[in-house]
PDB file of C-alpha atoms and ligand atoms in Angstrom:
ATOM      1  CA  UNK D   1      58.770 261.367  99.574  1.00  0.00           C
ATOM      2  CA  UNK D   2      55.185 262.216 100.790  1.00  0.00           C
ATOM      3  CA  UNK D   3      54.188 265.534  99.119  1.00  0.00           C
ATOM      4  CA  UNK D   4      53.205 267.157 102.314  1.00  0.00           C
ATOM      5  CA  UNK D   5      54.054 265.894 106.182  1.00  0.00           C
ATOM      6  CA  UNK D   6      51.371 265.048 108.616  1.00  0.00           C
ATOM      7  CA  UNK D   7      50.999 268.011 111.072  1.00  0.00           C
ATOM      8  CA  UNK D   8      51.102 267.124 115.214  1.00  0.00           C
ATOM      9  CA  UNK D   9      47.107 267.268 115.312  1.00  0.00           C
ATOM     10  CA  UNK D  10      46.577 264.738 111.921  1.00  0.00           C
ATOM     11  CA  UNK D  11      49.143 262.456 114.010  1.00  0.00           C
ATOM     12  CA  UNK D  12      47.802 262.590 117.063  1.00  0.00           C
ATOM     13  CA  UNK D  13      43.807 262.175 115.680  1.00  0.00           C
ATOM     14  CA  UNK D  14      44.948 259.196 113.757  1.00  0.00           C
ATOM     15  CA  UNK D  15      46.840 257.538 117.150  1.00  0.00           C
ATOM     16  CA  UNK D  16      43.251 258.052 118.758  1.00  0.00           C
ATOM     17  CA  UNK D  17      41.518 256.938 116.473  1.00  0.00           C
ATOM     18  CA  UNK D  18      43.579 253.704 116.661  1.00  0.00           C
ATOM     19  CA  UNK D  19      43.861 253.582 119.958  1.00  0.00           C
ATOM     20  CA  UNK D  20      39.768 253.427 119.715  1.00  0.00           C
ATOM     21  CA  UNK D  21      39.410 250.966 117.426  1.00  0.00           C
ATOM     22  CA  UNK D  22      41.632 248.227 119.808  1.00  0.00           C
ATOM     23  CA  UNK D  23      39.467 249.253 122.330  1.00  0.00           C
ATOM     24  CA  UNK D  24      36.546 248.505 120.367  1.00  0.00           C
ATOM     25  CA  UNK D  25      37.692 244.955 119.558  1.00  0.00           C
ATOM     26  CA  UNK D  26      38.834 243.988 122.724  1.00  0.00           C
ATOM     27  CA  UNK D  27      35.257 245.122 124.163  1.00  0.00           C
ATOM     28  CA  UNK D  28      33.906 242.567 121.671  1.00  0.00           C
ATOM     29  CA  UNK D  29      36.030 239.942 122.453  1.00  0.00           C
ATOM     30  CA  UNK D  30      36.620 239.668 126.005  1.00  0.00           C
ATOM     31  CA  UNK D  31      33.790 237.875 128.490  1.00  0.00           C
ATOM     32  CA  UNK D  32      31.797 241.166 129.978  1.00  0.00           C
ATOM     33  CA  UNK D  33      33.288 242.560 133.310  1.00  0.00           C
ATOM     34  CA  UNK D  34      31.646 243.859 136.168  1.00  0.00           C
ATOM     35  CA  UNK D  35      32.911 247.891 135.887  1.00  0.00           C
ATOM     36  CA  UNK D  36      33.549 247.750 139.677  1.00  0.00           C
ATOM     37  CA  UNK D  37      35.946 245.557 140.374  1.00  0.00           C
ATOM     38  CA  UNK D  38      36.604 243.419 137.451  1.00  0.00           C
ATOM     39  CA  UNK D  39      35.187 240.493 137.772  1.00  0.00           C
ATOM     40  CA  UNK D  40      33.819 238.513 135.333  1.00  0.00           C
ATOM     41  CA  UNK D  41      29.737 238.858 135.134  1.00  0.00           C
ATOM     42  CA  UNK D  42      28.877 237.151 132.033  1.00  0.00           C
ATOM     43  CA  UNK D  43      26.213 239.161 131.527  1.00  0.00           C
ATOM     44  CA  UNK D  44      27.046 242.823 129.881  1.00  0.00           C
ATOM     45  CA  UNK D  45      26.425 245.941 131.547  1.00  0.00           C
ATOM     46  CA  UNK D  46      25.656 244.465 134.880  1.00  0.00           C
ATOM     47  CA  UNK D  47      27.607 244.801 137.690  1.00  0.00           C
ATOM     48  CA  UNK D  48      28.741 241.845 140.300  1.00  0.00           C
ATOM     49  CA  UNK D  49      26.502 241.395 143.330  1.00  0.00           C
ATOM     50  CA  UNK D  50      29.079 242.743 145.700  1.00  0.00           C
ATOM     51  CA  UNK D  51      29.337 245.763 143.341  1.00  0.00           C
ATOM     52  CA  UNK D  52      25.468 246.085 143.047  1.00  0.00           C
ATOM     53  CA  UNK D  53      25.160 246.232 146.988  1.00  0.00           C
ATOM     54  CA  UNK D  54      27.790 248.649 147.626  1.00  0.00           C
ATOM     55  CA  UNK D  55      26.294 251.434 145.005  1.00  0.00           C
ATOM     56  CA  UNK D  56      23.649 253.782 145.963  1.00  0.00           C
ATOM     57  CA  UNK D  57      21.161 254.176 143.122  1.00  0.00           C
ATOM     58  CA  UNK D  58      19.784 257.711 143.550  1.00  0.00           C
ATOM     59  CA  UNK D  59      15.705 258.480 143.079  1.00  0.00           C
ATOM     60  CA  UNK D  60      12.685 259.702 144.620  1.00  0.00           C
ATOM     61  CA  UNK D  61      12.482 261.201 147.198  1.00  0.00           C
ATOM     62  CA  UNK D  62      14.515 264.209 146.471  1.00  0.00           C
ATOM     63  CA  UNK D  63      14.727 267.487 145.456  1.00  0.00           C
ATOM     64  CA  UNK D  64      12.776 267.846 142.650  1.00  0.00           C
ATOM     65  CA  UNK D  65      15.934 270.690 141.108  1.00  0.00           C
ATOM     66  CA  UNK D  66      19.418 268.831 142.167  1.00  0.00           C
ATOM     67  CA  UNK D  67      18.419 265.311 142.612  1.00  0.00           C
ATOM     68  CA  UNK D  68      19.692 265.542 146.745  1.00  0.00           C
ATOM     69  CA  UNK D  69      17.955 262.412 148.005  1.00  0.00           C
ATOM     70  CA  UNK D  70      15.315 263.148 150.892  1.00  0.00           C
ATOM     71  CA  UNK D  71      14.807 261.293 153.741  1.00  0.00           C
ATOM     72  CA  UNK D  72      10.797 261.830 153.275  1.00  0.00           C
ATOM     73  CA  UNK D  73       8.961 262.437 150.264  1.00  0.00           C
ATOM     74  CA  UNK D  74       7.511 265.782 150.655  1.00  0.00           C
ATOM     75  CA  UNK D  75       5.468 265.993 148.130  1.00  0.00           C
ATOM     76  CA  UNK D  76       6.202 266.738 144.336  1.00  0.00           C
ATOM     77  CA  UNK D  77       8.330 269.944 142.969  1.00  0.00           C
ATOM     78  CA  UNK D  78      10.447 270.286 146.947  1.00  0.00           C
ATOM     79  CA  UNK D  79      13.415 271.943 146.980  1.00  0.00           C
ATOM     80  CA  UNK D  80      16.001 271.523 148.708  1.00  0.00           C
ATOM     81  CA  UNK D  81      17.411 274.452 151.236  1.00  0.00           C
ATOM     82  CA  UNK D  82      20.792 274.330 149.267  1.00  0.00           C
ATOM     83  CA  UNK D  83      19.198 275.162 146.140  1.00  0.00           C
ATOM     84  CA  UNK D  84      16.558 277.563 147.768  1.00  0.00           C
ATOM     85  CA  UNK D  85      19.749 279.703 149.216  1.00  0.00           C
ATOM     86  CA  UNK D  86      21.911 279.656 146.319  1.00  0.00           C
ATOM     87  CA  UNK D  87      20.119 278.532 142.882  1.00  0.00           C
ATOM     88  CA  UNK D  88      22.823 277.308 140.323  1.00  0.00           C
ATOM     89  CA  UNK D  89      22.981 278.248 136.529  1.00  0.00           C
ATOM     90  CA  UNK D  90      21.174 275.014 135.809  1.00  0.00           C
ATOM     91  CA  UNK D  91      17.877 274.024 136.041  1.00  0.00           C
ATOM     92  CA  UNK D  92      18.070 270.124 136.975  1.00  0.00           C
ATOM     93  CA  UNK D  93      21.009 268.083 137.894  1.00  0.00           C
ATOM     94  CA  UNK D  94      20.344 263.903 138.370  1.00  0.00           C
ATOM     95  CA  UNK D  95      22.762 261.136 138.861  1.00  0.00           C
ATOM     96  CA  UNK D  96      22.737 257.778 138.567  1.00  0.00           C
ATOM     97  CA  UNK D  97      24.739 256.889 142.191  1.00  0.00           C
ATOM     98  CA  UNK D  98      25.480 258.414 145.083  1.00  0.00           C
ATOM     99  CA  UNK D  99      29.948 259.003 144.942  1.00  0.00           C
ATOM    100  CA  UNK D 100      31.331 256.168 146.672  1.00  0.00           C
ATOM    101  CA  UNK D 101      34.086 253.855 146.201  1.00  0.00           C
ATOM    102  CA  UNK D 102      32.861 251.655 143.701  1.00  0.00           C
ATOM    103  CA  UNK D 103      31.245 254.428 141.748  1.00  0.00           C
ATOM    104  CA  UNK D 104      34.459 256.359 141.843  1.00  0.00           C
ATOM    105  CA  UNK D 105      36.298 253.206 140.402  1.00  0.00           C
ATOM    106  CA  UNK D 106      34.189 252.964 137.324  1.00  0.00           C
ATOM    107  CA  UNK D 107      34.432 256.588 136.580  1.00  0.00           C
ATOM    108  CA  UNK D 108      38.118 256.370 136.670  1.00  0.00           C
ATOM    109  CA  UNK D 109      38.056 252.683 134.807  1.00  0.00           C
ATOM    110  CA  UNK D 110      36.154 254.639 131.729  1.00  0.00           C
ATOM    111  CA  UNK D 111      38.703 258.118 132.075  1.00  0.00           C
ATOM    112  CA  UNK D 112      41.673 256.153 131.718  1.00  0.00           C
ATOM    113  CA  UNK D 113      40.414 253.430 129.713  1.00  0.00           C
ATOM    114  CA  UNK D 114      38.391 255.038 127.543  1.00  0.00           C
ATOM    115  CA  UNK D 115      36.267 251.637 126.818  1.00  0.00           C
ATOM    116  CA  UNK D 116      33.080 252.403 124.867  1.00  0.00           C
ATOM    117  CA  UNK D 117      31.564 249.310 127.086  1.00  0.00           C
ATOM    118  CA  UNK D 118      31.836 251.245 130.288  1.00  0.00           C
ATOM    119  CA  UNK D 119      30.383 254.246 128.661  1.00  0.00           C
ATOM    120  CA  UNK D 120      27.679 251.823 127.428  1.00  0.00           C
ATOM    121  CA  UNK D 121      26.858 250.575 131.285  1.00  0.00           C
ATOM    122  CA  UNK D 122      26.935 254.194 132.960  1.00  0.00           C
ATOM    123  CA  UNK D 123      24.103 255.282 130.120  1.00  0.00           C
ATOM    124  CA  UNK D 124      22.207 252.240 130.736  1.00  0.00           C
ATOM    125  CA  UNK D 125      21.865 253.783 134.330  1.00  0.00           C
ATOM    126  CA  UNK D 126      22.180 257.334 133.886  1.00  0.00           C
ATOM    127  CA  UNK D 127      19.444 257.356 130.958  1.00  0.00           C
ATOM    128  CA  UNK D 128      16.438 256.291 133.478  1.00  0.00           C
ATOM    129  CA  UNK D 129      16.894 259.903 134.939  1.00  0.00           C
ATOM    130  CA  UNK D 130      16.360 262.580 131.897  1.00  0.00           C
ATOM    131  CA  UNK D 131      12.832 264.321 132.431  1.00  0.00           C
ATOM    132  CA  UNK D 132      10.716 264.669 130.229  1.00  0.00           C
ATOM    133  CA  UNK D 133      11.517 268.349 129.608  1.00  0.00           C
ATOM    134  CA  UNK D 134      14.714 266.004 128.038  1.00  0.00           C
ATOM    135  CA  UNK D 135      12.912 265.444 124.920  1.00  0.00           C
ATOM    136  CA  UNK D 136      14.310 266.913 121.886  1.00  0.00           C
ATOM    137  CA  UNK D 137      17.055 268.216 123.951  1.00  0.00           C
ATOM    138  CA  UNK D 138      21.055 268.088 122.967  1.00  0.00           C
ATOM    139  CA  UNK D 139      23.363 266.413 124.792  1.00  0.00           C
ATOM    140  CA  UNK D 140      26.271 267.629 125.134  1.00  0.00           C
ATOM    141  CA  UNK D 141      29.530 266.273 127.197  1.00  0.00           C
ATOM    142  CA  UNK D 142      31.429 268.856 129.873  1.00  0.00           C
ATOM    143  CA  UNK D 143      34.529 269.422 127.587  1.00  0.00           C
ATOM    144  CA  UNK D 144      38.420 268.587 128.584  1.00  0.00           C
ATOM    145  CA  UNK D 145      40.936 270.829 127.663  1.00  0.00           C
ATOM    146  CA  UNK D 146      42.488 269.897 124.026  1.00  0.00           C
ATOM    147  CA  UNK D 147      45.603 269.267 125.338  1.00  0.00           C
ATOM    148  CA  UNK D 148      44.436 266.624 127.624  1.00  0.00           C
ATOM    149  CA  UNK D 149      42.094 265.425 125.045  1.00  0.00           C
ATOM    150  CA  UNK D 150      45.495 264.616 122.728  1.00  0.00           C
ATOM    151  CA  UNK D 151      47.145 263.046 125.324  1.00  0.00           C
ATOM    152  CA  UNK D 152      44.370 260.546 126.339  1.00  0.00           C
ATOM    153  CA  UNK D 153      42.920 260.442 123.384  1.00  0.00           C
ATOM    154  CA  UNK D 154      39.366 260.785 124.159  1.00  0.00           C
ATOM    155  CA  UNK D 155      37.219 262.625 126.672  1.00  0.00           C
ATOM    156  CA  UNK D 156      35.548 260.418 129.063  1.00  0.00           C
ATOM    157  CA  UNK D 157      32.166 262.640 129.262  1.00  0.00           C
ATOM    158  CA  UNK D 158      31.902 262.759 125.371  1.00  0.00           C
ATOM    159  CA  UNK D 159      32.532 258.803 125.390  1.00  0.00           C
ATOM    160  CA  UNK D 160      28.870 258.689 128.103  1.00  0.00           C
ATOM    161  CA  UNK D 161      27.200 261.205 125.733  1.00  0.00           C
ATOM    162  CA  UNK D 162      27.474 259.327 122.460  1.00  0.00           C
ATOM    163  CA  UNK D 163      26.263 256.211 124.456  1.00  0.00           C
ATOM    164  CA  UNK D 164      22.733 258.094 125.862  1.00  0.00           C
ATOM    165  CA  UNK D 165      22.231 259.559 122.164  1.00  0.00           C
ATOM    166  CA  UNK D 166      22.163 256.076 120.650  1.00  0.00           C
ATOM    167  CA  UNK D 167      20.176 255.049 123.514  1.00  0.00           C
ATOM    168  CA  UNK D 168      17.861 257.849 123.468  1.00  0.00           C
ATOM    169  CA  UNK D 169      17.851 258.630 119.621  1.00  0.00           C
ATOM    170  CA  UNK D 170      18.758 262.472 121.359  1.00  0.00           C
ATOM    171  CA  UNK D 171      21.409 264.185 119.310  1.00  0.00           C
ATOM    172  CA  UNK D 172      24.737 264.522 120.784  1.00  0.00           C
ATOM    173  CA  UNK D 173      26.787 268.220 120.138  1.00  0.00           C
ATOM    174  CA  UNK D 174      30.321 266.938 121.252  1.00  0.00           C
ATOM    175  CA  UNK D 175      31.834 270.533 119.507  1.00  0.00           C
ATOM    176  CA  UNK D 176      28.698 272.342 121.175  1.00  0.00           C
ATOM    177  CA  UNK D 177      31.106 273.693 124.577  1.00  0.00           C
ATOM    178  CA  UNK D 178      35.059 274.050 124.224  1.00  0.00           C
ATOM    179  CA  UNK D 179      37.024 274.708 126.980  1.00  0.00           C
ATOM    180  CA  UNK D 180      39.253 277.681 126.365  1.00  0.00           C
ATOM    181  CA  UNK D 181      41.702 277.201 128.817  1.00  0.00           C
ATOM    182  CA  UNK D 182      43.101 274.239 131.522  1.00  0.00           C
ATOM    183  CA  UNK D 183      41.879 274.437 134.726  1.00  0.00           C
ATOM    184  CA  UNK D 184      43.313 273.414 138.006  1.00  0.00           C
ATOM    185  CA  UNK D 185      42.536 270.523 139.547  1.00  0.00           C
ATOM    186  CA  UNK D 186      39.601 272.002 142.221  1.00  0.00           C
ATOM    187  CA  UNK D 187      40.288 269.026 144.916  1.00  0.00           C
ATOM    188  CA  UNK D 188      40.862 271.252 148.159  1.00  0.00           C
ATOM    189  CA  UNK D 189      39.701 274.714 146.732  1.00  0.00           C
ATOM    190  CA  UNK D 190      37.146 276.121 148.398  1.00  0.00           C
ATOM    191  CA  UNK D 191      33.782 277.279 147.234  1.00  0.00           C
ATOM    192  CA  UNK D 192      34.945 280.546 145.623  1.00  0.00           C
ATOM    193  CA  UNK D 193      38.322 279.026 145.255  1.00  0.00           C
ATOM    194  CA  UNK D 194      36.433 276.459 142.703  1.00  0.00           C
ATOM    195  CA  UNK D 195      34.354 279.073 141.028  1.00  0.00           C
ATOM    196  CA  UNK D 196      36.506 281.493 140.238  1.00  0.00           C
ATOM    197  CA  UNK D 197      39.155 278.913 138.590  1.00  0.00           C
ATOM    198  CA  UNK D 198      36.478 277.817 136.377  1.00  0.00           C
ATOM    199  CA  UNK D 199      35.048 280.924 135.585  1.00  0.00           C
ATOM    200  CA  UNK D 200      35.426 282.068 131.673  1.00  0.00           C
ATOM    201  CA  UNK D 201      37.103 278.680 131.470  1.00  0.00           C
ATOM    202  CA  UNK D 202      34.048 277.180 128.693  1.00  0.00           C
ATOM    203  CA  UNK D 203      32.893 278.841 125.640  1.00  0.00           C
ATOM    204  CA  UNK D 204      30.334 277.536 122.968  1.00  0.00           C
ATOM    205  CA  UNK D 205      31.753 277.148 119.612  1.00  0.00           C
ATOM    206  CA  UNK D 206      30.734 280.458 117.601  1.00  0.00           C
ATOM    207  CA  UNK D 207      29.317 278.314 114.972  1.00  0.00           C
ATOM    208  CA  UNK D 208      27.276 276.231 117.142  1.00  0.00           C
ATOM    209  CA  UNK D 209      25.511 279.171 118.510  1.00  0.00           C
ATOM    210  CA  UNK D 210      22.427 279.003 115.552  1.00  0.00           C
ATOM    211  CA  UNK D 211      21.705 275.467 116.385  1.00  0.00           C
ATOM    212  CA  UNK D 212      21.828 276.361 120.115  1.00  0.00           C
ATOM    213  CA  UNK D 213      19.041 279.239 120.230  1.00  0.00           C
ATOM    214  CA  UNK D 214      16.037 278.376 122.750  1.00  0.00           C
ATOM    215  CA  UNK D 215      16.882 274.617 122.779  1.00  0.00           C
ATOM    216  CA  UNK D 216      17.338 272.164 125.736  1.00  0.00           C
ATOM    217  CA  UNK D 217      20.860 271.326 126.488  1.00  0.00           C
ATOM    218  CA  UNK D 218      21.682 268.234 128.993  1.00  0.00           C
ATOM    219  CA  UNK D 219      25.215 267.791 130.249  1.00  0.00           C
ATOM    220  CA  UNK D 220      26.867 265.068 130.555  1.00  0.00           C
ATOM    221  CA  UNK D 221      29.338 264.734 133.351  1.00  0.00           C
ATOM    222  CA  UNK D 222      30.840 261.529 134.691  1.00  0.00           C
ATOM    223  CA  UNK D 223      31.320 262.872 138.859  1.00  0.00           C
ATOM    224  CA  UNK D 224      30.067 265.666 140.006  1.00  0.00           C
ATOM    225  CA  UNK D 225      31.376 267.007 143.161  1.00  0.00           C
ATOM    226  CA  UNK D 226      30.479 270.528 144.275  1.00  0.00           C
ATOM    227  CA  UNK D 227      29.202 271.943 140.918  1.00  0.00           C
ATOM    228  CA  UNK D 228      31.787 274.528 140.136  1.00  0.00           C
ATOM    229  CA  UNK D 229      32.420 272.852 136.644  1.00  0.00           C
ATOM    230  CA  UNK D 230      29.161 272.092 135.908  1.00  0.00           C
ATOM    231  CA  UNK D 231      27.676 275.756 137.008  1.00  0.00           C
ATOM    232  CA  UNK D 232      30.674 277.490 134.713  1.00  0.00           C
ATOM    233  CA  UNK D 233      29.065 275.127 131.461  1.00  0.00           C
ATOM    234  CA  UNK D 234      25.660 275.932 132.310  1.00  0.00           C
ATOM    235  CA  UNK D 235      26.973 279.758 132.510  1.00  0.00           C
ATOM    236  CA  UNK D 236      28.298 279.534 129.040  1.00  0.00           C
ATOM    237  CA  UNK D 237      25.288 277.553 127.793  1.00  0.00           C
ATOM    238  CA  UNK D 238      22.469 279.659 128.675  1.00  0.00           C
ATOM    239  CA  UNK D 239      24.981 282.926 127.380  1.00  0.00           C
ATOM    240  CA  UNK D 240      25.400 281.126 124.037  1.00  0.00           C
ATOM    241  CA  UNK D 241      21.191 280.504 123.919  1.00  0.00           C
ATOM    242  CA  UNK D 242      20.318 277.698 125.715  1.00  0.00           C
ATOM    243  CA  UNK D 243      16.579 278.182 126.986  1.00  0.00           C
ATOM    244  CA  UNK D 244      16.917 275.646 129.650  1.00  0.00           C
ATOM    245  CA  UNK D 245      20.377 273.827 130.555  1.00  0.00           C
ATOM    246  CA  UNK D 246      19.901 269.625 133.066  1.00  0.00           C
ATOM    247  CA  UNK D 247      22.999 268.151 134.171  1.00  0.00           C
ATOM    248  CA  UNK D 248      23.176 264.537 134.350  1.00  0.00           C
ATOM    249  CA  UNK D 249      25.874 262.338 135.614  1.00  0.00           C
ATOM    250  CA  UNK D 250      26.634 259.286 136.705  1.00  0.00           C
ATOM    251  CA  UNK D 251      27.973 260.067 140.350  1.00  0.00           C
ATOM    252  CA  UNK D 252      27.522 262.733 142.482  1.00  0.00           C
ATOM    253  CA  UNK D 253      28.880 263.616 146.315  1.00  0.00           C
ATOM    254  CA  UNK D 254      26.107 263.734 148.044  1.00  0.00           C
ATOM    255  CA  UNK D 255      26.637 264.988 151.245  1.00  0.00           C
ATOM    256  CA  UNK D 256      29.814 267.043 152.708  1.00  0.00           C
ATOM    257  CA  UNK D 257      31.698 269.297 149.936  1.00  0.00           C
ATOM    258  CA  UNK D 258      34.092 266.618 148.078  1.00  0.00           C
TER     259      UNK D 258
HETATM  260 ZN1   ZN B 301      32.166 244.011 140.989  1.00  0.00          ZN
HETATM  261 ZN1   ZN B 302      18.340 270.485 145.700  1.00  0.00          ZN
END
């Protein structure tokens, strides 16, 4: 008889951690897909040439604060009028693709596969845009609820973070933010609506608070939609220390509210 029994958590961490591990293998042994639609590419983190034509790739010219693309380049350091009227916690927000179909795909092929190759592609793409301001900063992945964590087994935006910190040689903090309580999904809220269920929602971790004095935080989010989410982190952030707090993501709705 085992001298003491395996609490729900130790179970539940070890059925992650094995449910990584397949996932690990099988990334190494199947031919590379194209994240979009499946296809097979041959070549890894690539997507298929139907794919690559329907995504947007987001860059200059845009707001030089939340990455809205400009129809004219305007010189450097514009803002946009949404930003001008109603500044956000944050101080940068970039994404790799404009929120379409095929970028909506891949962000729900990594949440519900949890495949550290997909994480792997959507760094490769997201990583272009940190500023240089980015240097020496932490990255750190919007948080899931642990519930939700347990049940899937990973969290989707920690999966992208680890990926840019090997790329980048940054240090990832996936303990620096906790989410203290679920939220409701925000599809159909309105503006206020959004903000207030998020608001209080994140916390940083009491004893990540010395490490997170006056430093550069980046978040890492994989869709950002109106900002509710994000804004709430970057709240929480900057009252646990942060000096300066970029968001970057690999899709974002640009244009319209959702
Ligand atoms: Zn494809
Ligand atoms: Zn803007």
């Amino acid at each position: 008889m085992p001298a003491t029994r395996p609490d729900d958590k130790q179970v539940m961490q070890a059925l992650a951690a094995a449910r990584g591990a397949v996932r690990r293998i099988t990334d190494f042994a199947l031919p590379p897909r194209c994240p979009g639609c499946g296809a097979i590419t041959g070549e890894v983190q690539s997507f298929c040439l139907s794919c690559w034509r329907e995504l947007r790739f987001l860059g200059e010219p845009c707001c030089s604060r939340c990455g809205l693309p400009f129809e004219y380049d305007s010189g450097e350091g514009v803002e946009c009028g949404g930003w001008l009227s109603n500044p956000p916690a944050y101080d940068r927000l970039r994404a790799a693709v404009a929120y379409g179909e095929i970028a909506r795909s891949v962000a729900l092929k990594l949440k519900y596969s949890g495949r550290p190759g997909v994480a792997e592609t959507l760094a490769h793409f997201m990583q272009r845009h940190l500023a240089d301001e980015d240097a020496g900063a932490i990255l750190a992945p919007v948080p899931l609820h642990r519930w939700r964590i347990w049940k899937r087994g990973y969290n989707q935006s920690a999966l992208i973070a680890t990926a840019l910190a090997r790329r980048t040689g940054l240090s990832a903090r996936l303990d620096l933010l906790t989410r203290i309580r679920a939220t409701p999904p925000l599809k159909g809220l309105g503006r206020r609506e959004r903000a207030l269920a998020v608001r209080g929602a994140f916390r940083v971790a009491e004893r990540a608070k010395p490490a997170l004095k006056g430093r550069n935080v980046i978040l890492v989010d994989d869709v950002y939609t109106s900002g509710a989410t994000a804004n709430a982190c970057a709240k929480a952030l900057k009252r646990g220390g942060a000096a300066r707090v970029d968001i970057i993501c690999w899709a974002r709705v640009v244009g319209g509210s959702d």
